[in-house]
Amino acid sequence: MSDIPSSVVLREVGPRDGLQNELPVPAARKAELIAALGTTGLSRIEAVAFVHPRAIPQMADAAEVWAAVAPAPGVGYSALVPNLNGARRALAAGFTDLEVVVSASETHNLRNVNRTPEQSLDGIAEVIDFVHGSGATCQVIVATAFGCPYEGEVPAERVAAFALRAVADGADSVCFGDTTGMGSPPRVRRLTGLFRDQAPDTRLALHLHDTRGTGLANLVAGLELGVAEFDASVGGLGGCPYAPGATGNIASEEAVYLLQELSVHTGVDLEALLEVAALAQEIVGRELPSRLLKAGPRTRLSV
Amino acid sequence: MSDIPSSVVLREVGPRDGLQNELPVPAARKAELIAALGTTGLSRIEAVAFVHPRAIPQMADAAEVWAAVAPAPGVGYSALVPNLNGARRALAAGFTDLEVVVSASETHNLRNVNRTPEQSLDGIAEVIDFVHGSGATCQVIVATAFGCPYEGEVPAERVAAFALRAVADGADSVCFGDTTGMGSPPRVRRLTGLFRDQAPDTRLALHLHDTRGTGLANLVAGLELGVAEFDASVGGLGGCPYAPGATGNIASEEAVYLLQELSVHTGVDLEALLEVAALAQEIVGRELPSRLLKAGPRTRLSV
């Protein structure tokens, strides 16, 4: 335990991965949420996705949302893009950090974008070149990294191979996405170890879900292997598109709370983040899954 | 990780700790739940509490409930008792494994039973003698072991000292109770280590809650220190009496799932347990907090 990172970067993905799995929210309220998150000490926020409005109607207003946000100083904002066209839109909107996705599961990738993962990786190589040509950075997220809702097991070797291909093609960093919450500590250790052995110098992030209750145990497993970048969603905003009512992303405030307990610096003000979680809950109009949001921090005592 | 136990005992506490924090349930349905749990492979079930009906009306029918249960072969059933009178009732009902509780927080103990922890420990010593005189066993649960909703911090040294006093008085085993979910991995490691250093041969159990999202990460922390007995509640039945709507016990099926992933034997059939979790949800008539209950096991694929 002594060699866990002394500080980690949490990337808040509620406005993107969270809201794209909620009922549509007006652009002004999205901008309000992004602005509020910028005041909590979070250093990175995935703000929007430039995807086709027919594919994900919840993100159709990405440019409008982003135009309404006054970026907070010291916060890095990023956008997810599916292809070259999305990358062009994101760069035109002013983003300089982009993310692209490929699913390690062939079935999942085919169903999502009607391409094989290899075809997606070919496209991603072009996107990386294009993004770099504009002086921006590009992270490659490998989805279904710990299991696929259609195929079940996704071999860690296959996931690592796709990630290494992306690194060879110039990816600035890699993120393993537990798309439907099928990860567990041994699976996190296995894949992280495999990848790290072959790409020890590449920035690695974990995008964990808490669909089966192991989200924070998975985070600890990654942390113990030196991973220092994690995605999380305020309030646990979002969900799992494959199981109605199920939980999606780990809740940002629960991650911050755990990291505080582990004496790992995040820079985030937990009380401020809890206020934004309450705002997120009000914006989507449903009870969010965050347990900490209901219970309050351990320092909030009864009288 | 290589020295985690190869098998652990899960004690199902839903019928007692779970139901005592829910609206009252008819005795027949409690018996139905206990009987259903007995078919899942669980080896231990905390069935009822023999407490004063004015203190906990939900448990007023303990003898009636237990009389309606046909014990399943190979399952050990236990009862929680507050004092000698409760112990007499539990033994008369046929129980041979009892639990008693003391809170390490003075304020919490005073508010719960109007005695100081030291006064409670004096009474517990008498209960242990009495129980042993009847050939039964007695576990001492030290509550608020990782924090108190009134006092905040509860020093691990104080918790360990109370546990060691109970061991000196003859307790057959000790259980640290995270009464309001204030535990975290470092706190679990600290207290477990302190106690184990001084009582390496005493059976030690952890009663963990998931009130702030860290329940399963706490379980892993205990497991890594060799703890091989954990309490859990089917469906996450119960709650936190100090925060309306907040989560209580870790969900049994989530613990089983995690332990399966860690290749730790529990003897529990996960699919059977999930069916009982659905039954528990039907019995209490509210959505239970178990995430796995909503999502299903990772082997349940989409079509």
mmCIF file of C-alpha atoms in Angstrom, chain B residues 7-269:
data_model
loop_
_atom_site.group_PDB
_atom_site.id
_atom_site.type_symbol
_atom_site.label_atom_id
_atom_site.label_comp_id
_atom_site.label_asym_id
_atom_site.label_seq_id
_atom_site.Cartn_x
_atom_site.Cartn_y
_atom_site.Cartn_z
ATOM 1 C CA SER B 7 -12.689 -19.482 1.788
ATOM 2 C CA VAL B 8 -14.762 -17.197 3.978
ATOM 3 C CA VAL B 9 -17.903 -17.522 6.038
ATOM 4 C CA LEU B 10 -20.612 -15.023 5.193
ATOM 5 C CA ARG B 11 -23.144 -14.502 7.950
ATOM 6 C CA GLU B 12 -26.447 -13.359 6.533
ATOM 7 C CA VAL B 13 -27.901 -10.669 8.818
ATOM 8 C CA GLY B 14 -30.812 -9.495 6.669
ATOM 9 C CA PRO B 15 -33.533 -11.122 8.807
ATOM 10 C CA ARG B 16 -32.188 -9.369 11.912
ATOM 11 C CA ASP B 17 -30.108 -6.267 11.209
ATOM 12 C CA GLY B 18 -31.888 -5.754 7.906
ATOM 13 C CA LEU B 19 -35.502 -6.141 8.993
ATOM 14 C CA GLN B 20 -35.026 -4.241 12.241
ATOM 15 C CA ASN B 21 -34.390 -1.170 10.103
ATOM 16 C CA GLU B 22 -37.414 -1.711 7.847
ATOM 17 C CA LEU B 23 -41.124 -1.207 8.447
ATOM 18 C CA PRO B 24 -42.565 -4.141 10.441
ATOM 19 C CA VAL B 25 -42.970 -7.376 8.486
ATOM 20 C CA PRO B 26 -45.378 -10.213 9.454
ATOM 21 C CA ALA B 27 -43.753 -13.142 11.275
ATOM 22 C CA ALA B 28 -44.700 -15.588 8.538
ATOM 23 C CA ARG B 29 -42.873 -13.558 5.921
ATOM 24 C CA LYS B 30 -39.790 -13.292 8.119
ATOM 25 C CA ALA B 31 -39.819 -17.066 8.507
ATOM 26 C CA GLU B 32 -40.235 -17.388 4.729
ATOM 27 C CA LEU B 33 -37.184 -15.197 4.176
ATOM 28 C CA ILE B 34 -35.079 -17.115 6.696
ATOM 29 C CA ALA B 35 -36.130 -20.412 5.135
ATOM 30 C CA ALA B 36 -35.321 -19.184 1.631
ATOM 31 C CA LEU B 37 -31.880 -18.003 2.744
ATOM 32 C CA GLY B 38 -31.237 -21.470 4.155
ATOM 33 C CA THR B 39 -31.421 -22.952 0.655
ATOM 34 C CA THR B 40 -28.731 -20.754 -0.927
ATOM 35 C CA GLY B 41 -25.612 -22.349 0.491
ATOM 36 C CA LEU B 42 -25.136 -19.718 3.210
ATOM 37 C CA SER B 43 -23.616 -21.429 6.231
ATOM 38 C CA ARG B 44 -24.633 -18.866 8.855
ATOM 39 C CA ILE B 45 -27.772 -16.802 9.325
ATOM 40 C CA GLU B 46 -28.494 -14.317 12.094
ATOM 41 C CA ALA B 47 -32.190 -15.043 12.350
ATOM 42 C CA VAL B 48 -33.680 -12.812 15.040
ATOM 43 C CA ALA B 49 -32.972 -10.602 18.042
ATOM 44 C CA PHE B 50 -34.454 -11.144 21.497
ATOM 45 C CA VAL B 51 -34.671 -7.498 22.442
ATOM 46 C CA HIS B 52 -37.330 -5.573 24.328
ATOM 47 C CA PRO B 53 -40.342 -5.040 22.068
ATOM 48 C CA ARG B 54 -40.523 -1.384 23.057
ATOM 49 C CA ALA B 55 -36.899 -0.866 22.021
ATOM 50 C CA ILE B 56 -37.206 -2.622 18.650
ATOM 51 C CA PRO B 57 -40.832 -3.454 17.795
ATOM 52 C CA GLN B 58 -39.705 -5.083 14.535
ATOM 53 C CA MET B 59 -38.211 -7.967 16.543
ATOM 54 C CA ALA B 60 -41.075 -8.419 19.052
ATOM 55 C CA ASP B 61 -42.124 -11.678 17.397
ATOM 56 C CA ALA B 62 -38.687 -13.312 17.489
ATOM 57 C CA ALA B 63 -39.814 -16.540 19.184
ATOM 58 C CA GLU B 64 -42.815 -16.831 16.885
ATOM 59 C CA VAL B 65 -40.636 -16.301 13.796
ATOM 60 C CA TRP B 66 -38.067 -18.839 14.866
ATOM 61 C CA ALA B 67 -40.735 -21.443 15.747
ATOM 62 C CA ALA B 68 -41.994 -21.154 12.161
ATOM 63 C CA VAL B 69 -38.594 -21.916 10.604
ATOM 64 C CA ALA B 70 -37.496 -25.440 9.777
ATOM 65 C CA PRO B 71 -33.719 -25.107 10.147
ATOM 66 C CA ALA B 72 -31.861 -26.168 7.021
ATOM 67 C CA PRO B 73 -29.213 -28.840 7.477
ATOM 68 C CA GLY B 74 -25.671 -27.508 7.659
ATOM 69 C CA VAL B 75 -26.734 -23.950 8.442
ATOM 70 C CA GLY B 76 -25.851 -22.316 11.764
ATOM 71 C CA TYR B 77 -28.500 -19.896 13.015
ATOM 72 C CA SER B 78 -27.803 -17.237 15.616
ATOM 73 C CA ALA B 79 -29.684 -14.647 17.618
ATOM 74 C CA LEU B 80 -28.690 -11.264 18.930
ATOM 75 C CA VAL B 81 -29.424 -10.537 22.584
ATOM 76 C CA PRO B 82 -29.010 -7.322 24.597
ATOM 77 C CA ASN B 83 -28.683 -8.822 28.079
ATOM 78 C CA LEU B 84 -29.201 -11.849 30.344
ATOM 79 C CA ASN B 85 -32.933 -11.804 29.888
ATOM 80 C CA GLY B 86 -32.565 -11.850 26.119
ATOM 81 C CA ALA B 87 -30.020 -14.644 26.394
ATOM 82 C CA ARG B 88 -32.459 -16.711 28.435
ATOM 83 C CA ARG B 89 -35.157 -16.240 25.815
ATOM 84 C CA ALA B 90 -32.781 -17.111 22.967
ATOM 85 C CA LEU B 91 -31.553 -20.276 24.682
ATOM 86 C CA ALA B 92 -35.136 -21.243 25.526
ATOM 87 C CA ALA B 93 -36.010 -20.859 21.852
ATOM 88 C CA GLY B 94 -33.249 -23.293 20.998
ATOM 89 C CA PHE B 95 -30.414 -21.049 19.797
ATOM 90 C CA THR B 96 -26.867 -22.162 20.608
ATOM 91 C CA ASP B 97 -24.996 -19.240 19.023
ATOM 92 C CA LEU B 98 -25.683 -15.800 20.456
ATOM 93 C CA GLU B 99 -24.358 -12.315 19.836
ATOM 94 C CA VAL B 100 -24.154 -9.375 22.211
ATOM 95 C CA VAL B 101 -23.270 -5.775 21.402
ATOM 96 C CA VAL B 102 -21.387 -2.962 23.012
ATOM 97 C CA SER B 103 -20.725 0.353 21.361
ATOM 98 C CA ALA B 104 -17.184 1.676 21.548
ATOM 99 C CA SER B 105 -18.552 5.207 21.478
ATOM 100 C CA GLU B 106 -19.675 6.269 24.931
ATOM 101 C CA THR B 107 -22.332 8.623 23.564
ATOM 102 C CA HIS B 108 -23.707 5.964 21.232
ATOM 103 C CA ASN B 109 -23.819 3.338 23.967
ATOM 104 C CA LEU B 110 -25.448 5.728 26.449
ATOM 105 C CA ARG B 111 -28.083 6.757 23.926
ATOM 106 C CA ASN B 112 -28.792 3.160 22.932
ATOM 107 C CA VAL B 113 -28.900 1.415 26.299
ATOM 108 C CA ASN B 114 -28.380 4.165 28.887
ATOM 109 C CA ARG B 115 -25.164 2.573 30.134
ATOM 110 C CA THR B 116 -21.512 3.400 29.642
ATOM 111 C CA PRO B 117 -19.565 0.953 27.466
ATOM 112 C CA GLU B 118 -17.782 -0.250 30.602
ATOM 113 C CA GLN B 119 -21.121 -0.994 32.292
ATOM 114 C CA SER B 120 -22.210 -2.846 29.158
ATOM 115 C CA LEU B 121 -18.997 -4.891 29.169
ATOM 116 C CA ASP B 122 -19.625 -5.855 32.817
ATOM 117 C CA GLY B 123 -23.061 -7.106 31.815
ATOM 118 C CA ILE B 124 -21.627 -8.876 28.769
ATOM 119 C CA ALA B 125 -19.178 -10.791 30.983
ATOM 120 C CA GLU B 126 -22.177 -12.149 32.901
ATOM 121 C CA VAL B 127 -23.987 -13.021 29.687
ATOM 122 C CA ILE B 128 -20.942 -14.884 28.379
ATOM 123 C CA ASP B 129 -20.697 -16.934 31.583
ATOM 124 C CA PHE B 130 -24.386 -17.708 31.491
ATOM 125 C CA VAL B 131 -24.333 -18.664 27.800
ATOM 126 C CA HIS B 132 -21.278 -20.852 28.267
ATOM 127 C CA GLY B 133 -22.976 -22.512 31.241
ATOM 128 C CA SER B 134 -25.647 -23.641 28.813
ATOM 129 C CA GLY B 135 -23.117 -24.979 26.347
ATOM 130 C CA ALA B 136 -23.768 -22.212 23.839
ATOM 131 C CA THR B 137 -21.361 -19.699 22.280
ATOM 132 C CA CYS B 138 -21.293 -15.927 22.497
ATOM 133 C CA GLN B 139 -19.839 -13.444 20.047
ATOM 134 C CA VAL B 140 -19.203 -9.875 21.151
ATOM 135 C CA ILE B 141 -19.892 -7.236 18.520
ATOM 136 C CA VAL B 142 -18.122 -3.923 19.106
ATOM 137 C CA ALA B 143 -20.287 -1.324 17.387
ATOM 138 C CA THR B 144 -19.299 2.103 16.046
ATOM 139 C CA ALA B 145 -15.901 0.482 15.528
ATOM 140 C CA PHE B 146 -14.929 2.832 12.694
ATOM 141 C CA GLY B 147 -16.688 5.982 13.773
ATOM 142 C CA CYS B 148 -19.704 7.271 15.673
ATOM 143 C CA PRO B 149 -22.568 9.352 14.294
ATOM 144 C CA TYR B 150 -22.475 11.484 17.471
ATOM 145 C CA GLU B 151 -18.806 11.618 18.405
ATOM 146 C CA GLY B 152 -17.149 11.294 15.003
ATOM 147 C CA GLU B 153 -13.801 9.609 15.452
ATOM 148 C CA VAL B 154 -13.598 6.579 17.712
ATOM 149 C CA PRO B 155 -9.924 5.770 18.350
ATOM 150 C CA ALA B 156 -8.975 2.310 17.086
ATOM 151 C CA GLU B 157 -7.067 1.751 20.328
ATOM 152 C CA ARG B 158 -10.280 2.218 22.293
ATOM 153 C CA VAL B 159 -12.189 -0.185 20.048
ATOM 154 C CA ALA B 160 -9.438 -2.786 20.256
ATOM 155 C CA ALA B 161 -9.266 -2.418 24.060
ATOM 156 C CA PHE B 162 -13.001 -3.139 24.406
ATOM 157 C CA ALA B 163 -12.663 -6.149 22.130
ATOM 158 C CA LEU B 164 -9.706 -7.460 24.120
ATOM 159 C CA ARG B 165 -11.658 -7.007 27.351
ATOM 160 C CA ALA B 166 -14.439 -9.124 25.833
ATOM 161 C CA VAL B 167 -11.916 -11.775 24.807
ATOM 162 C CA ALA B 168 -10.506 -11.805 28.343
ATOM 163 C CA ASP B 169 -14.061 -12.284 29.598
ATOM 164 C CA GLY B 170 -14.473 -15.345 27.417
ATOM 165 C CA ALA B 171 -16.011 -14.128 24.150
ATOM 166 C CA ASP B 172 -15.866 -16.931 21.586
ATOM 167 C CA SER B 173 -15.317 -14.449 18.807
ATOM 168 C CA VAL B 174 -15.262 -10.737 18.169
ATOM 169 C CA CYS B 175 -16.984 -8.745 15.456
ATOM 170 C CA PHE B 176 -16.206 -5.131 14.599
ATOM 171 C CA GLY B 177 -19.393 -3.364 13.550
ATOM 172 C CA ASP B 178 -19.305 -0.414 11.163
ATOM 173 C CA THR B 179 -22.671 0.696 12.520
ATOM 174 C CA THR B 180 -23.149 3.743 10.319
ATOM 175 C CA GLY B 181 -20.762 3.040 7.473
ATOM 176 C CA MET B 182 -17.873 5.237 8.541
ATOM 177 C CA GLY B 183 -15.210 2.648 7.754
ATOM 178 C CA SER B 184 -12.652 2.828 4.986
ATOM 179 C CA PRO B 185 -9.792 0.539 3.958
ATOM 180 C CA PRO B 186 -7.123 2.233 6.100
ATOM 181 C CA ARG B 187 -9.421 2.207 9.127
ATOM 182 C CA VAL B 188 -10.197 -1.482 8.600
ATOM 183 C CA ARG B 189 -6.486 -2.258 8.289
ATOM 184 C CA ARG B 190 -5.586 -0.219 11.367
ATOM 185 C CA LEU B 191 -8.145 -1.736 13.744
ATOM 186 C CA THR B 192 -7.826 -5.274 12.401
ATOM 187 C CA GLY B 193 -4.055 -5.088 12.709
ATOM 188 C CA LEU B 194 -4.190 -3.672 16.237
ATOM 189 C CA PHE B 195 -6.548 -6.406 17.407
ATOM 190 C CA ARG B 196 -4.812 -9.230 15.578
ATOM 191 C CA ASP B 197 -1.459 -8.260 17.054
ATOM 192 C CA GLN B 198 -2.822 -8.798 20.538
ATOM 193 C CA ALA B 199 -5.328 -11.597 19.937
ATOM 194 C CA PRO B 200 -3.949 -13.534 16.977
ATOM 195 C CA ASP B 201 -5.932 -16.680 17.794
ATOM 196 C CA THR B 202 -9.350 -15.123 18.372
ATOM 197 C CA ARG B 203 -11.929 -15.522 15.636
ATOM 198 C CA LEU B 204 -12.555 -12.104 14.130
ATOM 199 C CA ALA B 205 -15.474 -11.023 11.967
ATOM 200 C CA LEU B 206 -16.274 -7.736 10.244
ATOM 201 C CA HIS B 207 -19.766 -6.300 10.044
ATOM 202 C CA LEU B 208 -19.490 -3.769 7.232
ATOM 203 C CA HIS B 209 -21.950 -1.243 5.913
ATOM 204 C CA ASP B 210 -21.952 0.398 2.501
ATOM 205 C CA THR B 211 -23.308 3.750 3.557
ATOM 206 C CA ARG B 212 -20.641 5.739 1.741
ATOM 207 C CA GLY B 213 -19.814 3.396 -1.131
ATOM 208 C CA THR B 214 -16.690 1.807 0.296
ATOM 209 C CA GLY B 215 -18.298 -1.376 1.686
ATOM 210 C CA LEU B 216 -16.678 -3.857 -0.671
ATOM 211 C CA ALA B 217 -13.332 -2.033 -0.690
ATOM 212 C CA ASN B 218 -13.429 -2.382 3.102
ATOM 213 C CA LEU B 219 -14.163 -6.087 2.733
ATOM 214 C CA VAL B 220 -11.120 -6.505 0.501
ATOM 215 C CA ALA B 221 -8.988 -4.674 3.073
ATOM 216 C CA GLY B 222 -10.131 -7.076 5.796
ATOM 217 C CA LEU B 223 -9.651 -10.088 3.560
ATOM 218 C CA GLU B 224 -6.095 -9.021 2.767
ATOM 219 C CA LEU B 225 -5.371 -9.077 6.498
ATOM 220 C CA GLY B 226 -6.741 -12.608 6.726
ATOM 221 C CA VAL B 227 -10.245 -11.901 8.049
ATOM 222 C CA ALA B 228 -12.454 -14.781 6.933
ATOM 223 C CA GLU B 229 -15.867 -13.927 8.439
ATOM 224 C CA PHE B 230 -18.096 -11.151 7.175
ATOM 225 C CA ASP B 231 -21.664 -10.064 7.811
ATOM 226 C CA ALA B 232 -23.874 -9.061 4.910
ATOM 227 C CA SER B 233 -27.546 -8.509 4.270
ATOM 228 C CA VAL B 234 -29.459 -9.954 1.336
ATOM 229 C CA GLY B 235 -30.426 -7.218 -1.120
ATOM 230 C CA GLY B 236 -28.756 -4.712 1.179
ATOM 231 C CA LEU B 237 -31.883 -5.043 3.344
ATOM 232 C CA GLY B 238 -31.954 -2.537 6.177
ATOM 233 C CA GLY B 239 -30.596 0.957 6.162
ATOM 234 C CA CYS B 240 -28.863 3.503 8.260
ATOM 235 C CA PRO B 241 -30.970 4.772 11.171
ATOM 236 C CA TYR B 242 -28.995 8.021 11.208
ATOM 237 C CA ALA B 243 -29.545 9.053 7.593
ATOM 238 C CA PRO B 244 -32.983 8.536 6.009
ATOM 239 C CA GLY B 245 -32.699 6.638 2.730
ATOM 240 C CA ALA B 246 -29.024 5.829 3.212
ATOM 241 C CA THR B 247 -27.621 2.362 2.688
ATOM 242 C CA GLY B 248 -26.854 -0.016 5.554
ATOM 243 C CA ASN B 249 -25.254 -3.439 5.397
ATOM 244 C CA ILE B 250 -23.234 -4.521 2.394
ATOM 245 C CA ALA B 251 -25.446 -6.627 0.126
ATOM 246 C CA SER B 252 -24.830 -10.350 0.519
ATOM 247 C CA GLU B 253 -25.016 -11.038 -3.196
ATOM 248 C CA GLU B 254 -22.503 -8.284 -3.942
ATOM 249 C CA ALA B 255 -20.144 -9.774 -1.373
ATOM 250 C CA VAL B 256 -20.592 -13.243 -2.901
ATOM 251 C CA TYR B 257 -19.997 -11.863 -6.392
ATOM 252 C CA LEU B 258 -16.826 -10.059 -5.350
ATOM 253 C CA LEU B 259 -15.537 -13.104 -3.474
ATOM 254 C CA GLN B 260 -16.222 -15.301 -6.506
ATOM 255 C CA GLU B 261 -14.206 -12.893 -8.627
ATOM 256 C CA LEU B 262 -11.405 -13.123 -6.064
ATOM 257 C CA SER B 263 -11.573 -16.946 -6.223
ATOM 258 C CA VAL B 264 -12.594 -17.094 -2.562
ATOM 259 C CA HIS B 265 -15.003 -19.895 -1.711
ATOM 260 C CA THR B 266 -18.257 -18.995 0.060
ATOM 261 C CA GLY B 267 -20.415 -22.023 -0.750
ATOM 262 C CA VAL B 268 -23.200 -19.686 -1.837
ATOM 263 C CA ASP B 269 -25.133 -20.121 -5.086
#
